[in-house]
Coordinates of C-alpha atoms and ligand atoms in Angstrom, one line a residue:
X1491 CA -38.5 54.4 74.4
X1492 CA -35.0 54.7 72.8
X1493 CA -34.4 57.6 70.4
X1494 CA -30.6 57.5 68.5
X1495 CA -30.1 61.5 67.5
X1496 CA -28.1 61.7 64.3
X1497 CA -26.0 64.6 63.6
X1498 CA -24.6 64.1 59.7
X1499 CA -21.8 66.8 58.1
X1500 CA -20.0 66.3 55.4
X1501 CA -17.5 64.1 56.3
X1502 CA -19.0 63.5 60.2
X1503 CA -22.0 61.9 61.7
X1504 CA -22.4 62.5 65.6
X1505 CA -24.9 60.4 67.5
X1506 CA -26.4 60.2 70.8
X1507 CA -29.0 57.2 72.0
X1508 CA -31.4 58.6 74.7
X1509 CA -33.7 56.6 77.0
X1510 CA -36.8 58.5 77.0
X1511 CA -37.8 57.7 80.5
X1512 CA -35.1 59.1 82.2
X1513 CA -33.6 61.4 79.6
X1514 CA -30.2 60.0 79.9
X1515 CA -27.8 59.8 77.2
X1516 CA -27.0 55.8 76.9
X1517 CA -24.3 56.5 74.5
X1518 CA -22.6 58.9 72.7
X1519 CA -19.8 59.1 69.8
X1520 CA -18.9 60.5 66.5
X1521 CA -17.3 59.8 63.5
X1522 CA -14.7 61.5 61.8
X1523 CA -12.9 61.8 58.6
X1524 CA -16.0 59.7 56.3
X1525 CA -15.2 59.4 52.8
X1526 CA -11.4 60.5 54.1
X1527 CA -8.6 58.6 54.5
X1528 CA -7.4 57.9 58.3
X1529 CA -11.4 57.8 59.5
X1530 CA -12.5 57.1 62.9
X1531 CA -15.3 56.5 65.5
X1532 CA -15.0 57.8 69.1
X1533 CA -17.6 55.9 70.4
X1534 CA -18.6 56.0 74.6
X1535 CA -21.3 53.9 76.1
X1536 CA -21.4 51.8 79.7
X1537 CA -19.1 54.6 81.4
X1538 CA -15.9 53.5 78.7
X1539 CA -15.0 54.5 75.2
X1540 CA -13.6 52.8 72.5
X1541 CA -12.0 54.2 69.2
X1542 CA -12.5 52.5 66.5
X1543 CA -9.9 52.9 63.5
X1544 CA -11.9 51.5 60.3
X1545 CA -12.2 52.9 56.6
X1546 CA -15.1 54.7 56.3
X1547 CA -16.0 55.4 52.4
X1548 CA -19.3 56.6 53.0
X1549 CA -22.4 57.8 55.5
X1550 CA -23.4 54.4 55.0
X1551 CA -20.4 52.3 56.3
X1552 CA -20.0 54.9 59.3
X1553 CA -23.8 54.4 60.2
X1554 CA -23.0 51.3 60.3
X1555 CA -20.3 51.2 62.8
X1556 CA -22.0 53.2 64.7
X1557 CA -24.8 50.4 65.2
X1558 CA -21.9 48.0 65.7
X1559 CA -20.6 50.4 68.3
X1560 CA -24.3 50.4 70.0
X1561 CA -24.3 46.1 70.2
X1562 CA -20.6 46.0 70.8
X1563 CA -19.8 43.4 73.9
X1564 CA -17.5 46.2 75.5
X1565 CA -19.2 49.6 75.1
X1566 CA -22.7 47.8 73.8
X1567 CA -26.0 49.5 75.2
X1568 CA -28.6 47.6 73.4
X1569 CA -28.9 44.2 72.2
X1570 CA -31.2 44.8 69.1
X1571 CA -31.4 47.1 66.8
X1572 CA -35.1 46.7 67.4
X1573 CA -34.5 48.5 71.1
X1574 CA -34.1 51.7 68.9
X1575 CA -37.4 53.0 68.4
X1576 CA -36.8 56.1 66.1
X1577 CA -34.0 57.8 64.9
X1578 CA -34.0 62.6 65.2
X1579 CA -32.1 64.1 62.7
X1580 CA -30.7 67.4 63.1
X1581 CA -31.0 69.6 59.6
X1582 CA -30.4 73.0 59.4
X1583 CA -32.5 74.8 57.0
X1584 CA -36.4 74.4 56.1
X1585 CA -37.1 77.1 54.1
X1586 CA -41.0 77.4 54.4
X1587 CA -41.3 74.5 53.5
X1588 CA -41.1 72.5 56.9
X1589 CA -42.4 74.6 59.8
X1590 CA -42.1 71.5 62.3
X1591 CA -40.7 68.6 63.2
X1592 CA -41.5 66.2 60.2
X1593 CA -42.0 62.4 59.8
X1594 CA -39.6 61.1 57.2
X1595 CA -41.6 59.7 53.6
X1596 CA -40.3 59.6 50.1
X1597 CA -42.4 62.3 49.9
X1598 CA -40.1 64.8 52.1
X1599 CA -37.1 63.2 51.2
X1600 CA -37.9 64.2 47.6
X1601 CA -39.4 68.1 49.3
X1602 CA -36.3 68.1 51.6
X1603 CA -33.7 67.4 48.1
X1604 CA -35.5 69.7 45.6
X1605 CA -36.2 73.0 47.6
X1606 CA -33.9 73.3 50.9
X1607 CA -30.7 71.8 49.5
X1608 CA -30.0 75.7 48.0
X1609 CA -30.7 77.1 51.0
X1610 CA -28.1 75.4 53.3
X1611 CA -25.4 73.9 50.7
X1612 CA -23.0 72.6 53.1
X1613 CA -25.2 71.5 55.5
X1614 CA -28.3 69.9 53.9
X1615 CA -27.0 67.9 51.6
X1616 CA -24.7 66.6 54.1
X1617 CA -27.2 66.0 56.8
X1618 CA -29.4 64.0 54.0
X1619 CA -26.9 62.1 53.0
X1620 CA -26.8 61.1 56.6
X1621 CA -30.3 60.7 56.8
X1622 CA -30.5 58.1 53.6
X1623 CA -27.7 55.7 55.2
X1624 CA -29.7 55.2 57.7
X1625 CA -32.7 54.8 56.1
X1626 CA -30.8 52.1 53.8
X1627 CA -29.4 50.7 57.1
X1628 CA -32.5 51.1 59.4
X1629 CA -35.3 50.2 56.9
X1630 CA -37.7 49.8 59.3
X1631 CA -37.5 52.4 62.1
X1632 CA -39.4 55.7 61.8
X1633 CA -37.1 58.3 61.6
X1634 CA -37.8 62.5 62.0
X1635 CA -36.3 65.5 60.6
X1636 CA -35.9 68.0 63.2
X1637 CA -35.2 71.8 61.8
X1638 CA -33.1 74.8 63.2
X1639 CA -35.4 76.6 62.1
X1640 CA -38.8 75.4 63.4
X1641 CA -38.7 77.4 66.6
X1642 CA -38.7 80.6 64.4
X1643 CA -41.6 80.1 62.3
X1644 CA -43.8 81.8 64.9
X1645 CA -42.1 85.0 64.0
X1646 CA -44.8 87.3 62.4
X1647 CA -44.3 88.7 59.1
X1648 CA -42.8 92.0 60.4
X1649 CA -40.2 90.6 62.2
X1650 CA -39.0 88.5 59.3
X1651 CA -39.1 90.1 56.1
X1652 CA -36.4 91.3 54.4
X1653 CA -37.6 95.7 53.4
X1654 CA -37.0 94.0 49.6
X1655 CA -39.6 93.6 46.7
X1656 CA -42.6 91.6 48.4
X1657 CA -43.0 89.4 45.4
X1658 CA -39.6 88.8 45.5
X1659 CA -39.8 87.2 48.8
X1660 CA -43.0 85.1 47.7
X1661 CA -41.2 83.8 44.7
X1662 CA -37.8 82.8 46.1
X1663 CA -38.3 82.2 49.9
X1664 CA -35.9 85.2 51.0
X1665 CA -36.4 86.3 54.2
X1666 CA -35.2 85.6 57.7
X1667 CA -35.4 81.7 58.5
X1668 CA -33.4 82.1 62.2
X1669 CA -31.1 79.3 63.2
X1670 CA -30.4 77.2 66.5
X1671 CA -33.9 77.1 67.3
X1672 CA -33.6 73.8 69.4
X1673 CA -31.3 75.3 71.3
X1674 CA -33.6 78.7 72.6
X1675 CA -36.2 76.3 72.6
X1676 CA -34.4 73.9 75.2
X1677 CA -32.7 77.1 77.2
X1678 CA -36.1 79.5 77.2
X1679 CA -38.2 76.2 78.2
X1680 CA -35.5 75.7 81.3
X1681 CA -35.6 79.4 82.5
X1682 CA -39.5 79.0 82.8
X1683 CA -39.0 75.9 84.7
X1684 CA -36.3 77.1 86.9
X1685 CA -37.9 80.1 87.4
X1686 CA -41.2 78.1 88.4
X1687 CA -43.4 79.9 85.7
X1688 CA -45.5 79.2 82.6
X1689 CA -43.7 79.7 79.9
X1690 CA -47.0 81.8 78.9
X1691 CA -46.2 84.5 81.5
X1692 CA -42.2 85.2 80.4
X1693 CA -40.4 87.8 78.3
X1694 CA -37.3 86.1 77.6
X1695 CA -34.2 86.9 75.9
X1696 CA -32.1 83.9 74.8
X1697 CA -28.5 84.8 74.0
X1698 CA -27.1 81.3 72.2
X1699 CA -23.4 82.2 72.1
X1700 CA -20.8 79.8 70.8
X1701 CA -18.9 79.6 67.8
X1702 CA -22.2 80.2 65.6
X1703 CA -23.5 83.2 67.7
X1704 CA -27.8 83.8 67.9
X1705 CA -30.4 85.7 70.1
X1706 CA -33.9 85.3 70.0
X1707 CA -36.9 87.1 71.5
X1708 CA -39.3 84.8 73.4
X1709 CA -42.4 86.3 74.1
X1710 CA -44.9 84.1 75.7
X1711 CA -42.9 80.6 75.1
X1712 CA -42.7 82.0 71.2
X1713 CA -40.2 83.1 69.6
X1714 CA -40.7 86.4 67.9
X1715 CA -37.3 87.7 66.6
X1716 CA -33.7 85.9 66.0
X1717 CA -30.6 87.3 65.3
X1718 CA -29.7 85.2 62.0
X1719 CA -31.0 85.4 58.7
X1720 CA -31.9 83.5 55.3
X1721 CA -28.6 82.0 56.2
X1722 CA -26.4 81.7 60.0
X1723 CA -24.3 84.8 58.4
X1724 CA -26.1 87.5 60.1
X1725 CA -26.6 89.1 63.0
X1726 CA -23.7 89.4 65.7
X1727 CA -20.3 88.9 65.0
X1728 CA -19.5 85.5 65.6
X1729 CA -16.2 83.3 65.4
X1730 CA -15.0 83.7 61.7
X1731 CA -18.5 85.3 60.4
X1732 CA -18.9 88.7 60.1
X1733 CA -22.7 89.5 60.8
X1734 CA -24.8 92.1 59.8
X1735 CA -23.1 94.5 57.4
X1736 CA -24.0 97.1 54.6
X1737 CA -24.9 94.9 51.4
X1738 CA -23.5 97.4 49.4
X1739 CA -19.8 97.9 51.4
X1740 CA -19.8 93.6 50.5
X1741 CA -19.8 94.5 47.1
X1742 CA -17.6 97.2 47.4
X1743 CA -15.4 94.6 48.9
X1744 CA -15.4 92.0 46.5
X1745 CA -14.5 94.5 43.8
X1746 CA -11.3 95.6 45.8
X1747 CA -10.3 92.4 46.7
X1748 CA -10.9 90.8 42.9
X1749 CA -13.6 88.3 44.7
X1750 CA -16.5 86.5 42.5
X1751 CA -20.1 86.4 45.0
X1752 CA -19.3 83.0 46.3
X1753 CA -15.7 84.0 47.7
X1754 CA -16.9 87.0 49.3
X1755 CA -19.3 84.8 51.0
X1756 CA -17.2 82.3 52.2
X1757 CA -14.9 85.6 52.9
X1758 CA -17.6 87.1 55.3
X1759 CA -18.1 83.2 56.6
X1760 CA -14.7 82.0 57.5
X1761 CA -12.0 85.1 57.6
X1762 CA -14.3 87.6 59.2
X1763 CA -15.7 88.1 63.2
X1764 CA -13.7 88.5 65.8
X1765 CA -11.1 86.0 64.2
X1766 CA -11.0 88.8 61.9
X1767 CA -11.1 91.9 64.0
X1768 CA -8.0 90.4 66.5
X1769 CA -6.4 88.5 63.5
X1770 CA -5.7 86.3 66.4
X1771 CA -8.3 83.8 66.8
X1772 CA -11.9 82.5 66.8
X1773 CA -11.8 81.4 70.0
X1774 CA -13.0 83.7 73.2
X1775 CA -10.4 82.1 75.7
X1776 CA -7.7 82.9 73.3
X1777 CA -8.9 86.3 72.9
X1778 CA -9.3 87.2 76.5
X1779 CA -5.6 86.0 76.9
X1780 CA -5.0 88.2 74.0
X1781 CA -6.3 91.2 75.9
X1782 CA -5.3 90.5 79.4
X1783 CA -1.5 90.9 77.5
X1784 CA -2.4 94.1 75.9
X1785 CA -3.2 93.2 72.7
X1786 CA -5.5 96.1 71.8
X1787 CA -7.5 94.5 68.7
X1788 CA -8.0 90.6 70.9
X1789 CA -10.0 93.1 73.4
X1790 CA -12.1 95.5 70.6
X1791 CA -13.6 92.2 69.3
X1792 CA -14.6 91.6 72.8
X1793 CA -16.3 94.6 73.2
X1794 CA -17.6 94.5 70.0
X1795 CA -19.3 91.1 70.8
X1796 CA -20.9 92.3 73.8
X1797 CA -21.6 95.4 72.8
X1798 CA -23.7 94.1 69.5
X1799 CA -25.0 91.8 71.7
X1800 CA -26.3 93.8 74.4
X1801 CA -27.5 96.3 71.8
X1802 CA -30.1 93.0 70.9
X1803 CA -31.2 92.3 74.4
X1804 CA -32.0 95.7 74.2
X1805 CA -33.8 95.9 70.9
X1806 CA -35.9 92.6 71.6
X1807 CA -36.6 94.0 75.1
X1808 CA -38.4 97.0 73.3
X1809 CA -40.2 94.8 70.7
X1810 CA -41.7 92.3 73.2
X1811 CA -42.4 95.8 75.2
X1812 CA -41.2 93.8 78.6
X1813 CA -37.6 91.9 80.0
X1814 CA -38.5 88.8 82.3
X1815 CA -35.3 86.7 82.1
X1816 CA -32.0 86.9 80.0
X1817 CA -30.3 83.7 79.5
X1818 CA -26.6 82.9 77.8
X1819 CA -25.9 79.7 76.8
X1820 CA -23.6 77.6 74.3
X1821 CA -19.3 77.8 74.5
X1822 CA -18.9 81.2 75.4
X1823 CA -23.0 82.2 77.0
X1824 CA -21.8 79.6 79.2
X1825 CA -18.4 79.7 80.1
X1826 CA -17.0 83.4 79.6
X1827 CA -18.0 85.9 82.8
X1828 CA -16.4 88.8 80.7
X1829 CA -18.7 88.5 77.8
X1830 CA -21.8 88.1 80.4
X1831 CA -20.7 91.1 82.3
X1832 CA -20.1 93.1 79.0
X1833 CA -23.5 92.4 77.6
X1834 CA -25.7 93.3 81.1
X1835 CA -23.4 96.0 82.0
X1836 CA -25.9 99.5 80.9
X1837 CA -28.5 97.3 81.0
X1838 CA -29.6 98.7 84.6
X1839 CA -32.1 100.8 82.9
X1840 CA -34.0 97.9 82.4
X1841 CA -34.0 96.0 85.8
X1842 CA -30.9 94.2 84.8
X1843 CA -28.2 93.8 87.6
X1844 CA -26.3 91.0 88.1
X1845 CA -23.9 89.4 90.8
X1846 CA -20.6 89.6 90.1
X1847 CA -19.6 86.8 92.7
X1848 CA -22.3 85.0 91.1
X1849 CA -21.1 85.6 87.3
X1850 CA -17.7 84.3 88.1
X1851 CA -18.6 81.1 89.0
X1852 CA -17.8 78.0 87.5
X1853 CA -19.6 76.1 85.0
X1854 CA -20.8 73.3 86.6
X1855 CA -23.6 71.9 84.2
X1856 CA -26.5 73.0 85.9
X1857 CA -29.1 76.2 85.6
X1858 CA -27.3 79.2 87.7
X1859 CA -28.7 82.2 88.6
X1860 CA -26.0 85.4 88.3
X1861 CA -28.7 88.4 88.8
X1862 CA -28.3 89.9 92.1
X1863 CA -31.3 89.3 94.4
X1864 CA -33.1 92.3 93.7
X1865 CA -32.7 92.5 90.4
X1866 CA -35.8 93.2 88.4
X1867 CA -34.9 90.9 85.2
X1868 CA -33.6 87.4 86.2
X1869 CA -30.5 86.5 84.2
X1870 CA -29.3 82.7 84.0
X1871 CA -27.1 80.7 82.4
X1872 CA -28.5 77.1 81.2
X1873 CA -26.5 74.7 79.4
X1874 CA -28.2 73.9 76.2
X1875 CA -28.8 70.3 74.9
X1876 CA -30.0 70.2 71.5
X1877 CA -29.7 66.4 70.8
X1878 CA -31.9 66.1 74.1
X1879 CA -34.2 68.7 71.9
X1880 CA -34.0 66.4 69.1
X1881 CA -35.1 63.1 70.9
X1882 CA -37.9 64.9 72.5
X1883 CA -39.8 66.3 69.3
X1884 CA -39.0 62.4 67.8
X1885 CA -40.7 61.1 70.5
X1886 CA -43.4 63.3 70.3
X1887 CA -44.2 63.0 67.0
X1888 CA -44.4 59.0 67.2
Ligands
AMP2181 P1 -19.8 76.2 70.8 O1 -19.9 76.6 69.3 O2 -21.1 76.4 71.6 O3 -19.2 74.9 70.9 O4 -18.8 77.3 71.4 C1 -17.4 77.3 71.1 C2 -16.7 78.5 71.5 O5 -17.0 78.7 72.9 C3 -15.2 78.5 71.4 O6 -14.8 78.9 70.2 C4 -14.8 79.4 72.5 O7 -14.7 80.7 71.9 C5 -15.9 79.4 73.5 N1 -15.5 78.7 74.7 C6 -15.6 77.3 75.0 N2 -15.2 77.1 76.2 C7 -14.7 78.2 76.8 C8 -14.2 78.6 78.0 N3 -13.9 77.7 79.0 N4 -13.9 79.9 78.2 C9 -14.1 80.8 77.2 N5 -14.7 80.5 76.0 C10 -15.0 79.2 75.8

């Protein structure tokens, strides 16, 4: 079985065909610039890549390119579209309105349009948009909607109410959704393998750190408490997002700085985190050369990301009243030895102590252990896969 994983923004669409036997990616590529001037497709597939520079006006012409790319002579994996047997789309939000992976009908098109489009605006709407060129294009191939979210609806209700108006929440949906959920899915699912148990038998803290920043509580192969919100704004301070702050010191804010709702909010999105705090950059390996040179604020948003962190781990350690395994994962979980140190360091309390020999080494793509022997609480570092995610739960549901 073949499964093509779409991945539709705005003005991108990134794909990945996976053979569902072996789990390998056949081919792999993404388009850029759609609806744009200048657009491409880097497209990769039998070991070489090929770029191809072609208008793009719309989701539709780019999905179909990227079926071109899939046939093409050069790159080609496939020699019918009818080797494709479903097509995984990533989409962000659910609301409550999806709780799993979903078969695609008129039906959820129509649920997916009318109630979820509000709750993710830039991503939604994009990722439908994706969704309904390849429907046009693919008329006859099942296709799935795979959620962020769907991980998280095992949270119980204590964990993901907001302390606002109850009928409030049952009227407009507000309360914590959680975000990333195929990746602590994939990562928390590895750890139990790796660490040859049932899934059933683990307390595990997943620590999804990357540009978008999560952790999640996963209690039994459950999830039971996430880090982000009704939208990917809260929690830690990530890249350019601020996290969890005082409701009312945003509208204290926006009155100071003359901003309407929305431009505080794309304020708190894009200008604030540790972009914000170093006023250098979003990216860790920036900061860390920031700080290695003295620059005093590169190395407080450091420690502020490891130390709001590790204040989770701690937190979701005392609400699933146990600590089996702490995993990082994603751009900087898996790459960034500082950050890992920073979060487990004062963790010993717990049963946390890791190797530092073992913390330093190199990525090299595959599940490593950086606890120390004896430690108590196993900590790893898995890289995550979400479009491998993705093509599982398609499968699955065919
Ligand atoms: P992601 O959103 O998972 O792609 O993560 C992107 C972020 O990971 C980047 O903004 C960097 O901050 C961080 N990152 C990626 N590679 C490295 C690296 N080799 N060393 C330190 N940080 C990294």
């Amino acid at each position: 079985m073949k499964i093509l994983v779409v991945n539709a923004g705005s003005s991108s669409l990134k794909y990945q065909l996976i053979d569902m036997e072996t789990e390998k990616v056949l081919a792999k590529g993404g388009c850029e610039r759609i609806g744009i001037p200048g657009s491409l497709l880097k497209a990769k597939g039998n070991g070489k890549e090929k770029v191809y520079e072609q208008d793009m006006p719309t989701h539709k012409v780019a999905i179909e390119l990227v079926l071109h790319a899939l046939h093409d002579g050069e790159i080609g994996v496939i020699k019918s579209m009818d080797e494709i047997d479903a097509v995984g789309h990533r989409m962000v939000a659910s609301g409550e309105y999806f709780k799993k992976t979903t078969l695609v009908t008129p039906e959820v098109v129509k649920t997916l349009e009318e109630k979820t489009f509000e709750l993710a605006p830039l991503h939604n709407p994009a990722a439908a948009t994706g969704l309904k060129a390849c429907m046009e294009v693919m008329p006859n191939t099942p296709m799935a909607l795979v959620f962020d979210t769907s991980f998280h609806a095992t949270m119980p209700e204590k964990a993901y109410l907001y302390g606002i108006d109850y009928e409030d929440y049952k009227k407009y949906g507000v309360r914590k959704y959680g975000f990333h959920g195929t990746s602590h899915k994939f990562v928390s699912g590895e750890a139990a393998k790796y660490l040859g148990k049932n899934p059933s038998e683990l307390k595990i803290v997943t620590c999804h750190l990357g540009n978008g920043s999560s952790i999640s509580a996963v209690d039994g192969g459950k999830c039971v408490d996430t880090t982000m919100g009704f939208t990917p704004l809260a929690g830690v301070l990530m890249g350019t997002r601020s996290g969890d702050i005082d409701a009312s010191a945003v509208e204290f804010l926006a009155k100071k700085k003359g901003m309407s709702h929305s431009e505080i909010i794309t304020y708190l999105n894009k200008k604030c985190g540790v972009a914000g705090i170093s006023g250098v950059s979003s990216d860790f390996r920036d900061l860390i050369a920031g700080a290695e040179q003295g620059n005093a604020r590169c190395r407080l948003a450091l420690d502020m990301f490891a130390y709001q962190t590790k204040k989770f781990v701690g937190s979701y350690a005392a609400a699933m009243g146990g600590l089996d395994c702490i995993v990082f994962t994603a751009g900087i979980g898996e790459n960034t030895p500082l950050i890992r140190a920073g979060v487990c360091e004062g963790l010993e309390f717990l049963g946390v102590k890791l190797d530092k020999k073992a913390n330093e080494g190199k990525n090299d793509g595959s599940v490593r252990e950086i606890s120390a022997k004896d430690s108590k609480v196993k900590v790893l570092v898995i890289p995550t896969n979400e479009e491998l995610v993705i093509a599982r739960e398609t499968a699955e549901l065919l």
